[in-house]
Tab-separated table of C-alpha atoms and ligand atoms in Angstrom:
chain	number	residue	atom	x	y	z
A	1	MET	CA	0.000	0.000	0.000
A	2	LEU	CA	2.784	2.363	0.946
A	3	THR	CA	4.409	1.925	-2.406
A	4	ARG	CA	1.455	3.541	-4.129
A	5	LEU	CA	1.412	6.721	-2.109
A	6	PRO	CA	2.612	9.845	-3.884
A	7	LYS	CA	5.946	10.183	-2.145
A	8	SER	CA	6.243	13.918	-2.340
A	9	THR	CA	3.080	14.388	-0.294
A	10	PHE	CA	3.211	11.601	2.219
A	11	MET	CA	6.790	10.553	2.669
A	12	PRO	CA	7.763	13.295	5.133
A	13	LEU	CA	4.828	12.465	7.377
A	14	LEU	CA	5.456	8.744	7.303
A	15	PHE	CA	9.151	9.309	7.808
A	16	ALA	CA	8.521	11.420	10.870
A	17	ALA	CA	6.221	8.744	12.240
A	18	GLY	CA	8.905	6.128	11.696
A	19	LEU	CA	6.729	4.377	9.142
A	20	TRP	CA	8.490	5.416	6.015
A	21	VAL	CA	9.447	2.537	3.777
A	22	ALA	CA	11.729	2.938	0.816
A	23	THR	CA	10.062	2.512	-2.525
A	24	PRO	CA	11.941	1.251	-5.543
A	25	GLN	CA	12.660	4.490	-7.330
A	26	PRO	CA	10.866	5.382	-10.521
A	27	SER	CA	13.571	6.689	-12.813
A	28	ALA	CA	12.266	10.213	-12.885
A	29	ALA	CA	14.141	13.452	-12.828
A	30	ALA	CA	11.472	14.548	-10.401
A	31	ASP	CA	13.076	12.323	-7.810
A	32	LYS	CA	16.361	14.092	-8.224
A	33	ALA	CA	14.679	17.441	-7.800
A	34	MET	CA	13.006	16.126	-4.677
A	35	ALA	CA	16.289	14.854	-3.296
A	36	LEU	CA	17.716	18.322	-3.383
A	37	ALA	CA	14.641	20.403	-2.695
A	38	ASP	CA	12.554	18.348	-0.356
A	39	PRO	CA	14.453	16.150	2.097
A	40	PRO	CA	12.473	14.386	4.796
A	41	PRO	CA	11.767	16.644	7.757
A	42	GLN	CA	14.470	16.401	10.338
A	43	PRO	CA	13.910	14.490	13.538
A	44	ALA	CA	15.129	16.401	16.572
A	45	MET	CA	18.851	16.362	17.269
A	46	LEU	CA	19.791	13.397	19.449
A	47	SER	CA	22.464	13.263	22.101
A	48	HIS	CA	25.356	10.906	21.462
A	49	GLU	CA	24.039	8.567	24.169
A	50	GLU	CA	20.597	8.427	22.554
A	51	LYS	CA	22.114	7.846	19.143
A	52	MET	CA	24.242	4.938	20.404
A	53	LYS	CA	21.419	3.158	22.196
A	54	TRP	CA	20.356	0.779	19.432
A	55	PHE	CA	23.984	-0.005	18.546
A	56	ARG	CA	24.791	-1.046	22.116
A	57	GLU	CA	21.717	-3.240	22.146
A	58	ALA	CA	22.196	-4.788	18.691
A	59	LYS	CA	25.743	-6.217	19.030
A	60	PHE	CA	25.647	-8.400	15.923
A	61	GLY	CA	25.288	-7.105	12.371
A	62	LEU	CA	25.513	-8.434	8.826
A	63	PHE	CA	28.022	-6.829	6.477
A	64	ILE	CA	27.393	-7.425	2.767
A	65	HIS	CA	30.053	-6.803	0.120
A	66	TRP	CA	28.305	-7.035	-3.202
A	67	GLY	CA	29.289	-5.481	-6.490
A	68	LEU	CA	30.571	-6.074	-10.020
A	69	TYR	CA	33.618	-7.852	-8.545
A	70	ALA	CA	31.336	-10.819	-7.788
A	71	LEU	CA	31.438	-11.629	-11.532
A	72	PRO	CA	35.192	-12.218	-11.921
A	73	ALA	CA	35.042	-13.708	-8.395
A	74	GLY	CA	38.812	-13.608	-7.923
A	75	GLU	CA	39.887	-14.550	-11.454
A	76	TRP	CA	40.882	-12.298	-14.362
A	77	LYS	CA	41.539	-13.571	-17.880
A	78	GLY	CA	41.836	-17.111	-16.587
A	79	GLN	CA	44.356	-16.233	-13.880
A	80	PRO	CA	43.626	-16.262	-10.155
A	81	VAL	CA	44.198	-12.810	-8.657
A	82	PRO	CA	45.520	-12.976	-5.102
A	83	GLY	CA	43.960	-10.910	-2.323
A	84	ILE	CA	40.470	-9.856	-1.368
A	85	GLY	CA	37.886	-10.228	-4.124
A	86	GLU	CA	36.541	-6.668	-4.201
A	87	TRP	CA	40.050	-5.352	-4.904
A	88	ILE	CA	40.433	-7.228	-8.203
A	89	MET	CA	40.262	-4.087	-10.346
A	90	ASN	CA	43.210	-2.676	-8.406
A	91	ARG	CA	45.159	-5.918	-8.009
A	92	ALA	CA	44.950	-6.778	-11.690
A	93	GLN	CA	45.232	-3.077	-12.704
A	94	ILE	CA	42.147	-3.416	-14.882
A	95	PRO	CA	41.525	-0.291	-16.958
A	96	VAL	CA	38.201	1.462	-16.302
A	97	LYS	CA	37.030	0.838	-19.866
A	98	GLU	CA	37.512	-2.899	-19.399
A	99	TYR	CA	36.131	-3.174	-15.868
A	100	GLU	CA	33.035	-1.204	-16.919
A	101	GLN	CA	32.128	-4.023	-19.306
A	102	LEU	CA	31.281	-6.195	-16.314
A	103	ALA	CA	28.154	-4.095	-15.773
A	104	LYS	CA	26.684	-5.365	-19.039
A	105	LYS	CA	26.879	-8.907	-17.699
A	106	PHE	CA	25.657	-8.221	-14.174
A	107	LYS	CA	22.184	-9.698	-13.898
A	108	PRO	CA	21.659	-11.216	-10.447
A	109	VAL	CA	18.274	-12.717	-11.184
A	110	LYS	CA	18.354	-14.876	-8.079
A	111	PHE	CA	18.617	-11.838	-5.825
A	112	ASN	CA	15.778	-11.800	-3.329
A	113	ALA	CA	15.870	-9.068	-0.699
A	114	GLU	CA	13.337	-10.845	1.463
A	115	GLN	CA	15.527	-13.967	1.624
A	116	TRP	CA	18.680	-12.034	2.504
A	117	VAL	CA	16.978	-10.156	5.293
A	118	GLN	CA	15.297	-13.327	6.518
A	119	MET	CA	18.712	-14.941	6.738
A	120	ALA	CA	20.057	-12.034	8.809
A	121	GLU	CA	17.061	-12.338	11.086
A	122	ASP	CA	17.524	-16.107	11.401
A	123	ALA	CA	21.182	-15.494	12.266
A	124	GLY	CA	20.136	-13.199	15.110
A	125	MET	CA	21.673	-10.161	13.429
A	126	LYS	CA	20.057	-6.812	14.201
A	127	TYR	CA	21.483	-4.586	11.483
A	128	ILE	CA	22.660	-4.873	7.899
A	129	VAL	CA	25.377	-2.781	6.270
A	130	ILE	CA	25.715	-3.142	2.501
A	131	THR	CA	28.216	-1.737	-0.002
A	132	SER	CA	26.262	1.026	-1.719
A	133	LYS	CA	29.475	1.898	-3.575
A	134	HIS	CA	32.822	0.222	-3.052
A	135	HIS	CA	36.248	1.396	-4.258
A	136	ASP	CA	35.412	0.370	-7.830
A	137	GLY	CA	33.006	3.330	-7.939
A	138	PHE	CA	29.971	1.339	-9.043
A	139	ALA	CA	26.753	2.309	-7.258
A	140	MET	CA	24.638	-0.675	-6.256
A	141	TYR	CA	21.544	1.547	-6.138
A	142	HIS	CA	19.706	3.732	-8.615
A	143	SER	CA	21.792	6.877	-8.451
A	144	GLN	CA	20.837	10.023	-10.312
A	145	VAL	CA	24.326	11.379	-9.777
A	146	SER	CA	26.172	8.809	-11.864
A	147	LYS	CA	24.894	6.476	-14.570
A	148	TYR	CA	27.513	3.978	-13.397
A	149	ASN	CA	24.963	2.214	-11.239
A	150	ILE	CA	23.138	-1.094	-11.113
A	151	HIS	CA	19.823	0.254	-12.372
A	152	ASP	CA	21.121	2.180	-15.386
A	153	ALA	CA	24.272	0.297	-16.411
A	154	THR	CA	23.227	-3.340	-16.083
A	155	PRO	CA	20.540	-5.491	-17.696
A	156	PHE	CA	19.143	-6.010	-14.190
A	157	HIS	CA	17.470	-2.565	-14.113
A	158	ARG	CA	16.468	-2.897	-10.493
A	159	ASP	CA	17.466	-1.148	-7.285
A	160	PRO	CA	18.427	-3.891	-4.804
A	161	ILE	CA	19.157	-1.304	-2.116
A	162	ALA	CA	15.573	-0.062	-2.266
A	163	GLU	CA	14.321	-3.643	-2.141
A	164	LEU	CA	16.518	-4.378	0.868
A	165	ALA	CA	15.421	-1.190	2.635
A	166	GLN	CA	11.835	-2.316	2.270
A	167	ALA	CA	12.530	-5.846	3.506
A	168	CYS	CA	14.541	-4.528	6.467
A	169	ALA	CA	11.701	-2.232	7.488
A	170	LYS	CA	9.331	-5.196	7.360
A	171	HIS	CA	11.614	-7.354	9.508
A	172	HIS	CA	12.610	-4.580	11.935
A	173	ILE	CA	16.245	-4.943	10.999
A	174	ARG	CA	18.213	-1.699	10.866
A	175	PHE	CA	19.790	-0.777	7.561
A	176	GLY	CA	23.009	1.070	6.835
A	177	PHE	CA	25.440	1.704	4.006
A	178	TYR	CA	29.092	1.141	3.342
A	179	TYR	CA	30.196	4.033	1.127
A	180	SER	CA	33.751	4.403	-0.181
A	181	GLN	CA	34.081	8.165	0.115
A	182	ALA	CA	37.729	8.521	-0.862
A	183	GLN	CA	38.757	5.706	-3.154
A	184	ASP	CA	36.815	5.669	-6.403
A	185	TRP	CA	38.726	3.883	-9.115
A	186	HIS	CA	36.176	4.850	-11.755
A	187	GLU	CA	36.682	8.609	-11.448
A	188	PRO	CA	39.657	10.565	-12.790
A	189	ASN	CA	39.711	12.641	-9.602
A	190	GLY	CA	38.835	9.915	-7.091
A	191	ALA	CA	41.578	8.393	-4.960
A	192	GLY	CA	43.266	5.113	-5.780
A	193	ASN	CA	43.244	4.566	-9.534
A	194	THR	CA	46.806	5.371	-10.505
A	195	TRP	CA	46.909	2.954	-13.463
A	196	ASP	CA	44.386	4.966	-15.501
A	197	PHE	CA	44.617	8.406	-13.976
A	198	GLY	CA	48.090	8.839	-12.462
A	199	ALA	CA	49.207	9.892	-9.005
A	200	ASP	CA	46.575	10.874	-6.454
A	201	ASP	CA	48.347	14.084	-5.473
A	202	GLN	CA	47.881	15.407	-9.003
A	203	LYS	CA	44.117	15.038	-8.841
A	204	ASP	CA	41.353	17.524	-8.118
A	205	PHE	CA	40.059	15.404	-5.259
A	206	ASP	CA	37.534	18.001	-4.109
A	207	GLN	CA	36.006	18.061	-7.562
A	208	TYR	CA	35.297	14.328	-7.168
A	209	LEU	CA	33.978	14.757	-3.626
A	210	ARG	CA	31.667	17.616	-4.626
A	211	THR	CA	30.292	16.045	-7.788
A	212	LYS	CA	30.023	12.395	-6.803
A	213	ALA	CA	30.680	11.298	-3.250
A	214	GLU	CA	28.827	14.052	-1.417
A	215	PRO	CA	25.737	14.049	-3.679
A	216	GLN	CA	25.595	10.240	-3.599
A	217	VAL	CA	25.684	10.199	0.191
A	218	LYS	CA	22.837	12.742	0.088
A	219	GLU	CA	20.853	10.394	-2.150
A	220	LEU	CA	21.402	7.458	0.177
A	221	LEU	CA	20.169	9.511	3.114
A	222	SER	CA	17.165	10.843	1.215
A	223	PHE	CA	15.567	7.926	-0.600
A	224	TYR	CA	15.941	4.797	1.494
A	225	GLY	CA	14.219	5.521	4.762
A	226	PRO	CA	15.991	5.624	8.098
A	227	VAL	CA	19.696	4.804	7.721
A	228	CYS	CA	21.180	3.395	10.926
A	229	LEU	CA	24.792	4.099	10.001
A	230	ILE	CA	27.171	4.967	7.201
A	231	TRP	CA	30.325	2.949	7.052
A	232	PHE	CA	32.942	5.144	5.407
A	233	ASP	CA	36.275	3.504	4.638
A	234	THR	CA	39.961	3.940	3.763
A	235	PRO	CA	40.202	7.711	4.342
A	236	ARG	CA	42.993	8.450	1.880
A	237	MET	CA	43.355	12.182	1.260
A	238	MET	CA	40.531	12.833	3.695
A	239	THR	CA	41.465	15.920	5.691
A	240	LYS	CA	39.401	16.833	8.763
A	241	GLU	CA	37.642	19.534	6.728
A	242	ARG	CA	36.671	17.058	4.009
A	243	GLY	CA	35.442	14.615	6.617
A	244	GLN	CA	33.428	17.336	8.299
A	245	ARG	CA	31.509	17.958	5.078
A	246	PHE	CA	30.188	14.391	5.270
A	247	VAL	CA	29.395	14.776	8.969
A	248	ASP	CA	27.369	17.889	8.106
A	249	ILE	CA	25.474	16.048	5.368
A	250	VAL	CA	24.629	13.171	7.695
A	251	GLN	CA	23.574	15.472	10.506
A	252	SER	CA	21.413	17.646	8.302
A	253	LEU	CA	19.596	14.766	6.594
A	254	GLN	CA	19.495	12.041	9.265
A	255	PRO	CA	20.823	13.151	12.645
A	256	ALA	CA	20.200	9.710	14.140
A	257	CYS	CA	22.491	8.031	11.597
A	258	LEU	CA	25.799	6.877	13.083
A	259	ILE	CA	29.169	7.350	11.400
A	260	ASP	CA	31.794	4.624	11.711
A	261	GLY	CA	35.468	5.154	12.513
A	262	ARG	CA	36.948	5.385	9.024
A	263	LEU	CA	35.687	8.700	7.665
A	264	GLY	CA	38.816	10.735	8.204
A	265	THR	CA	37.444	12.726	11.091
A	266	ALA	CA	36.025	11.313	14.318
A	267	GLY	CA	32.823	9.309	13.931
A	268	ASP	CA	30.388	8.011	16.529
A	269	TYR	CA	32.359	4.882	17.301
A	270	THR	CA	35.680	3.343	16.361
A	271	SER	CA	36.292	0.546	13.903
A	272	THR	CA	39.060	-1.936	14.600
A	273	GLY	CA	41.266	-3.262	11.840
A	274	ASP	CA	39.630	-5.889	9.678
A	275	ASN	CA	39.149	-9.121	11.626
A	276	ALA	CA	40.997	-7.545	14.541
A	277	ILE	CA	39.598	-8.308	17.983
A	278	PRO	CA	41.319	-6.472	20.821
A	279	GLU	CA	43.120	-8.746	23.265
A	280	VAL	CA	41.378	-7.326	26.312
A	281	ASN	CA	38.532	-5.025	27.247
A	282	LYS	CA	38.494	-1.867	25.118
A	283	GLU	CA	36.943	1.452	26.114
A	284	GLY	CA	34.251	3.314	24.210
A	285	ASP	CA	31.933	2.117	21.468
A	286	TRP	CA	33.618	0.048	18.796
A	287	GLU	CA	32.994	-2.549	16.128
A	288	THR	CA	35.047	-5.317	14.548
A	289	PRO	CA	34.384	-5.750	10.829
A	290	ALA	CA	35.124	-9.345	9.933
A	291	THR	CA	35.086	-11.851	7.108
A	292	ILE	CA	33.461	-15.261	7.341
A	293	ASN	CA	36.116	-16.699	5.002
A	294	HIS	CA	39.146	-14.659	3.822
A	295	THR	CA	37.555	-12.207	1.419
A	296	TRP	CA	34.775	-9.619	1.557
A	297	GLY	CA	33.587	-9.739	-2.040
A	298	PHE	CA	32.781	-13.222	-3.389
A	299	LYS	CA	35.734	-15.331	-4.578
A	300	LYS	CA	34.938	-18.700	-6.016
A	301	ASP	CA	38.054	-20.417	-4.667
A	302	ASP	CA	37.696	-19.227	-1.061
A	303	GLN	CA	35.649	-21.895	0.680
A	304	ASP	CA	37.348	-21.711	4.069
A	305	TRP	CA	34.373	-20.776	6.253
A	306	LYS	CA	34.416	-19.940	9.935
A	307	SER	CA	32.384	-22.533	11.807
A	308	PRO	CA	29.359	-21.724	13.984
A	309	GLY	CA	31.517	-22.411	17.043
A	310	GLU	CA	34.218	-19.970	15.934
A	311	ILE	CA	31.679	-17.273	15.105
A	312	THR	CA	29.895	-17.733	18.424
A	313	PHE	CA	33.173	-17.487	20.315
A	314	LYS	CA	34.190	-14.318	18.467
A	315	LEU	CA	30.775	-12.763	19.045
A	316	VAL	CA	30.801	-13.362	22.802
A	317	ASP	CA	34.508	-12.489	23.014
A	318	ILE	CA	33.856	-9.129	21.311
A	319	ILE	CA	30.847	-8.334	23.505
A	320	SER	CA	32.788	-9.199	26.661
A	321	LYS	CA	35.326	-6.553	25.559
A	322	GLY	CA	32.648	-3.950	24.819
A	323	GLY	CA	32.282	-4.142	21.031
A	324	ASN	CA	29.968	-5.098	18.189
A	325	TYR	CA	30.584	-7.792	15.580
A	326	LEU	CA	29.876	-6.873	11.955
A	327	LEU	CA	30.250	-10.139	10.083
A	328	ASN	CA	30.414	-10.211	6.301
A	329	VAL	CA	28.963	-12.315	3.529
A	330	GLY	CA	29.874	-11.966	-0.147
A	331	PRO	CA	26.933	-12.826	-2.407
A	332	THR	CA	27.552	-14.207	-5.892
A	333	SER	CA	26.880	-12.418	-9.174
A	334	GLN	CA	23.632	-14.398	-9.280
A	335	GLY	CA	22.539	-12.769	-6.051
A	336	ILE	CA	23.026	-15.796	-3.820
A	337	ILE	CA	24.634	-15.714	-0.389
A	338	PRO	CA	26.969	-18.739	-0.404
A	339	GLN	CA	25.186	-21.673	1.217
A	340	ALA	CA	27.949	-22.412	3.719
A	341	SER	CA	27.773	-18.822	5.035
A	342	GLN	CA	24.040	-19.157	5.356
A	343	ASP	CA	24.217	-22.495	7.147
A	344	ASN	CA	26.880	-21.388	9.611
A	345	LEU	CA	25.120	-18.115	10.373
A	346	ARG	CA	21.802	-19.848	10.916
A	347	ALA	CA	23.462	-22.250	13.362
A	348	VAL	CA	24.692	-19.234	15.327
A	349	GLY	CA	21.153	-17.870	15.186
A	350	ARG	CA	19.760	-21.050	16.706
A	351	TRP	CA	22.209	-20.709	19.587
A	352	LEU	CA	21.219	-17.063	20.002
A	353	LYS	CA	17.526	-17.944	20.138
A	354	VAL	CA	18.308	-19.769	23.360
A	355	ASN	CA	21.188	-17.666	24.674
A	356	GLY	CA	20.458	-14.180	23.345
A	357	ASP	CA	20.088	-12.685	26.831
A	358	ALA	CA	23.848	-13.025	27.257
A	359	VAL	CA	24.391	-11.091	24.027
A	360	TYR	CA	21.851	-8.381	23.135
A	361	GLY	CA	22.321	-5.284	25.230
A	362	ALA	CA	24.952	-7.076	27.300
A	363	GLY	CA	27.921	-5.187	28.694
A	364	ARG	CA	31.595	-5.899	29.177
A	365	SER	CA	33.228	-8.355	31.506
A	366	PRO	CA	34.285	-6.955	34.868
A	367	PHE	CA	37.110	-9.525	34.952
A	368	THR	CA	40.399	-9.875	33.108
A	369	ASP	CA	41.644	-13.396	33.858
A	370	GLU	CA	39.701	-15.046	31.089
A	371	TYR	CA	41.442	-13.236	28.220
A	372	GLY	CA	44.867	-14.745	28.769
A	373	GLU	CA	48.201	-13.027	29.298
A	374	TYR	CA	51.302	-11.691	27.629
A	375	SER	CA	54.009	-14.286	27.311
A	376	SER	CA	57.032	-13.666	29.517
A	377	HIS	CA	59.453	-14.871	26.855
A	378	LEU	CA	57.746	-15.196	23.439
A	379	LYS	CA	58.101	-12.103	21.241
A	380	ASP	CA	56.529	-11.155	17.904
A	381	ARG	CA	58.427	-9.784	14.896
A	382	THR	CA	58.378	-6.274	16.320
A	383	ASN	CA	59.818	-7.647	19.558
A	384	ASN	CA	56.627	-7.139	21.560
A	385	PRO	CA	55.510	-9.940	23.874
A	386	ILE	CA	52.978	-12.291	22.298
A	387	PHE	CA	49.542	-12.435	23.861
A	388	LEU	CA	48.585	-15.974	24.759
A	389	ALA	CA	44.795	-15.935	24.546
A	390	ARG	CA	42.639	-18.218	26.632
A	391	THR	CA	39.357	-19.289	25.145
A	392	ASP	CA	37.746	-21.313	27.942
A	393	TRP	CA	35.047	-18.815	28.845
A	394	ARG	CA	33.879	-15.215	28.488
A	395	CYS	CA	31.732	-13.068	30.747
A	396	THR	CA	29.057	-10.570	29.680
A	397	THR	CA	26.867	-8.557	32.010
A	398	LYS	CA	23.521	-6.960	32.705
A	399	PRO	CA	22.365	-5.248	35.890
A	400	GLY	CA	22.342	-7.898	38.630
A	401	LYS	CA	23.547	-10.631	36.272
A	402	LEU	CA	26.792	-12.170	35.143
A	403	TYR	CA	26.632	-14.434	32.099
A	404	PHE	CA	29.457	-16.921	31.843
A	405	THR	CA	29.584	-18.430	28.372
A	406	ILE	CA	31.606	-21.600	28.653
A	407	PHE	CA	33.368	-22.822	25.537
A	408	LYS	CA	35.555	-25.474	27.115
A	409	THR	CA	33.845	-27.754	29.576
A	410	PRO	CA	35.875	-27.771	32.749
A	411	ARG	CA	36.488	-30.956	34.684
A	412	GLY	CA	34.753	-31.058	38.016
A	413	GLY	CA	33.034	-27.720	37.924
A	414	PHE	CA	33.357	-24.147	36.801
A	415	ASP	CA	35.601	-21.986	38.995
A	416	LEU	CA	34.044	-18.559	39.320
A	417	PRO	CA	36.570	-15.741	39.143
A	418	ALA	CA	36.964	-13.860	42.408
A	419	PHE	CA	34.281	-11.310	43.287
A	420	LYS	CA	32.680	-10.256	46.545
A	421	SER	CA	28.999	-9.954	45.609
A	422	PHE	CA	26.533	-12.317	47.232
A	423	ILE	CA	25.198	-14.880	44.758
A	424	ARG	CA	21.416	-15.223	44.655
A	425	LYS	CA	21.001	-17.943	42.069
A	426	VAL	CA	22.930	-19.878	39.400
A	427	TYR	CA	21.372	-21.703	36.454
A	428	PHE	CA	21.767	-22.488	32.743
A	429	LEU	CA	20.358	-19.792	30.487
A	430	SER	CA	18.965	-22.591	28.313
A	431	ASP	CA	16.904	-23.950	31.200
A	432	PRO	CA	13.420	-22.422	31.215
A	433	LYS	CA	12.850	-23.829	34.721
A	434	GLN	CA	16.037	-22.161	35.950
A	435	THR	CA	16.931	-25.253	37.944
A	436	GLU	CA	19.546	-24.157	40.453
A	437	LEU	CA	23.130	-25.229	40.017
A	438	HIS	CA	24.971	-25.781	43.261
A	439	ILE	CA	28.049	-23.940	44.370
A	440	GLU	CA	30.770	-25.405	46.502
A	441	ALA	CA	33.507	-23.375	48.084
A	442	VAL	CA	36.893	-24.993	47.470
A	443	ASN	CA	39.940	-23.194	48.910
A	444	GLY	CA	38.061	-19.900	48.826
A	445	ILE	CA	37.002	-20.380	45.210
A	446	ARG	CA	33.310	-20.689	44.417
A	447	VAL	CA	32.887	-23.651	42.092
A	448	VAL	CA	29.663	-24.121	40.116
A	449	GLN	CA	28.838	-27.805	40.016
A	450	LEU	CA	28.096	-28.936	36.482
A	451	PRO	CA	26.464	-32.056	35.093
A	452	ARG	CA	28.819	-34.406	33.263
A	453	ASN	CA	27.191	-33.680	29.924
A	454	LEU	CA	26.443	-30.042	29.283
A	455	PRO	CA	23.237	-29.301	27.354
A	456	ASP	CA	24.828	-27.557	24.338
A	457	ALA	CA	27.728	-29.056	22.427
A	458	MET	CA	28.875	-25.619	21.213
A	459	ALA	CA	28.700	-23.314	24.236
A	460	ASN	CA	26.760	-23.122	27.501
A	461	VAL	CA	25.765	-20.008	29.367
A	462	ILE	CA	25.627	-20.026	33.151
A	463	VAL	CA	23.670	-17.139	34.633
A	464	VAL	CA	24.887	-15.920	37.991
A	465	GLU	CA	22.380	-13.618	39.651
A	466	ILE	CA	24.045	-11.370	42.171
A	467	GLU	CA	22.953	-8.924	44.817
A	468	GLY	CA	23.196	-5.346	43.582
A	469	GLU	CA	23.257	-4.130	40.005
A	470	GLN	CA	27.016	-4.144	39.589
A	471	VAL	CA	29.420	-6.816	40.678
A	472	GLU	CA	31.663	-5.940	43.585
A	473	LEU	CA	35.211	-7.028	42.886
B	501	JFZ	C1	38.748	-1.919	3.636
B	501	JFZ	C2	38.459	-2.135	2.144
B	501	JFZ	O1	39.554	-1.748	1.376
B	501	JFZ	C3	38.108	-3.593	1.930
B	501	JFZ	O2	37.854	-3.823	0.571
B	501	JFZ	C4	36.887	-3.942	2.745
B	501	JFZ	O3	35.774	-3.170	2.314
B	501	JFZ	C5	37.173	-3.676	4.216
B	501	JFZ	C6	35.958	-3.855	5.092
B	501	JFZ	O4	37.672	-2.351	4.434
B	501	JFZ	O5	39.982	-2.526	3.956
B	501	JFZ	C7	40.629	-2.212	5.111
B	501	JFZ	C8	40.487	-1.025	5.764
B	501	JFZ	C9	41.134	-0.810	6.987
B	501	JFZ	C10	41.923	-1.807	7.538
B	501	JFZ	C11	42.074	-2.997	6.875
B	501	JFZ	C12	41.444	-3.204	5.643
B	501	JFZ	N1	42.543	-1.631	8.771
B	501	JFZ	O6	42.392	-0.566	9.429
B	501	JFZ	O7	43.195	-2.561	9.293
């Protein structure tokens, strides 16, 4: 029904009421005029704390790297190209004129927004971040700013981003965009393409920012409903002033939209290196972007998938250190999320259905013992001591509760780390009856008595209810 409403009249109202759903764009110049003249009315300015609320609750998001690079899938002219799949244009130094030809063959007829979003929901993920434009410069949405986009330049003639926005709204999954603001290998003045256009420092970078990146970010914030975050990346040549121009655009169009840590000026949270999980607790709001195999964009010869157990450990590990986990899939040029990614993510989702209380909205561990320690004698290549991580258990918290997720079943029982708080009750999170587990004090250590066979082969959460909201150490 919403799709039939004349947007210009009703969209602002619906948007304000939180009911606005993106409609696949009719290819009309009128839309462009509207983008510039008639943005949705602005919700009131939010404090940083208010803005971060959903992010701190969500914890687990789906990253999607999807673009023309899914067609070569890691191979160019019969040769495998080493490295991450979405970098193939750069790695193989493919001229723009040649790479552009991929668009004519990009027809992902099996793409189904509903199925992708359903998979994220099944996996227990609360937000989706998709590449609206990666470094190759190709817009995966119907842009009026550049014809080099999936609607105008491919035989597909659809706007998958609009379709995903609609499906996300239906499933109450938040939706955000990756946007490569600095590198754009398609544009003479964008950063990164030295093989066609020469050295970056000879380019009129601001000309590119003003005529492509900034107006495209405006489009993304104007036509696709509420955007939970924009994930800027690789801030080459991004001065603070240039970064600020994007901050201003985001704040003027969607003040609730978060900015990641790779814009070039401070965002709302920090992004770790790719696949990098801090060794111990890390202050502030942060997110680890991570691959499920070894590439972001689809590569046909990378079939080395992280298992449900590994993903679950990383998720709980990250949350215990205060972060969010943004885990990537790389759909094929047909529009299919590789089956192994789907299967492994759904297995994590089944675990989360039972154990989600230890994850969503959960805070950091108050302890430190569980993470491991720096080796006294082993050094890395830069002569720094190597961190020897322990992976037996992780702790996450909520007021009055400690959740111990146990990955390695201990013999005898589970030794609680030292804390002073009185314990009210201990039970398995998976047990709807909350049958009490007994505690025995052994040499001043409180040991939770466990059955010989734990209920879940992957990981078991013990809830320790304590007196007071915060644990007393
Ligand atoms: C960037 C992109 O170049 C890559 O294609 C992918 O989109 C990834 C999510 O982000 O790559 C980076 C950026 C930053 C770091 C590593 C890889 N880093 O800070 O370690």
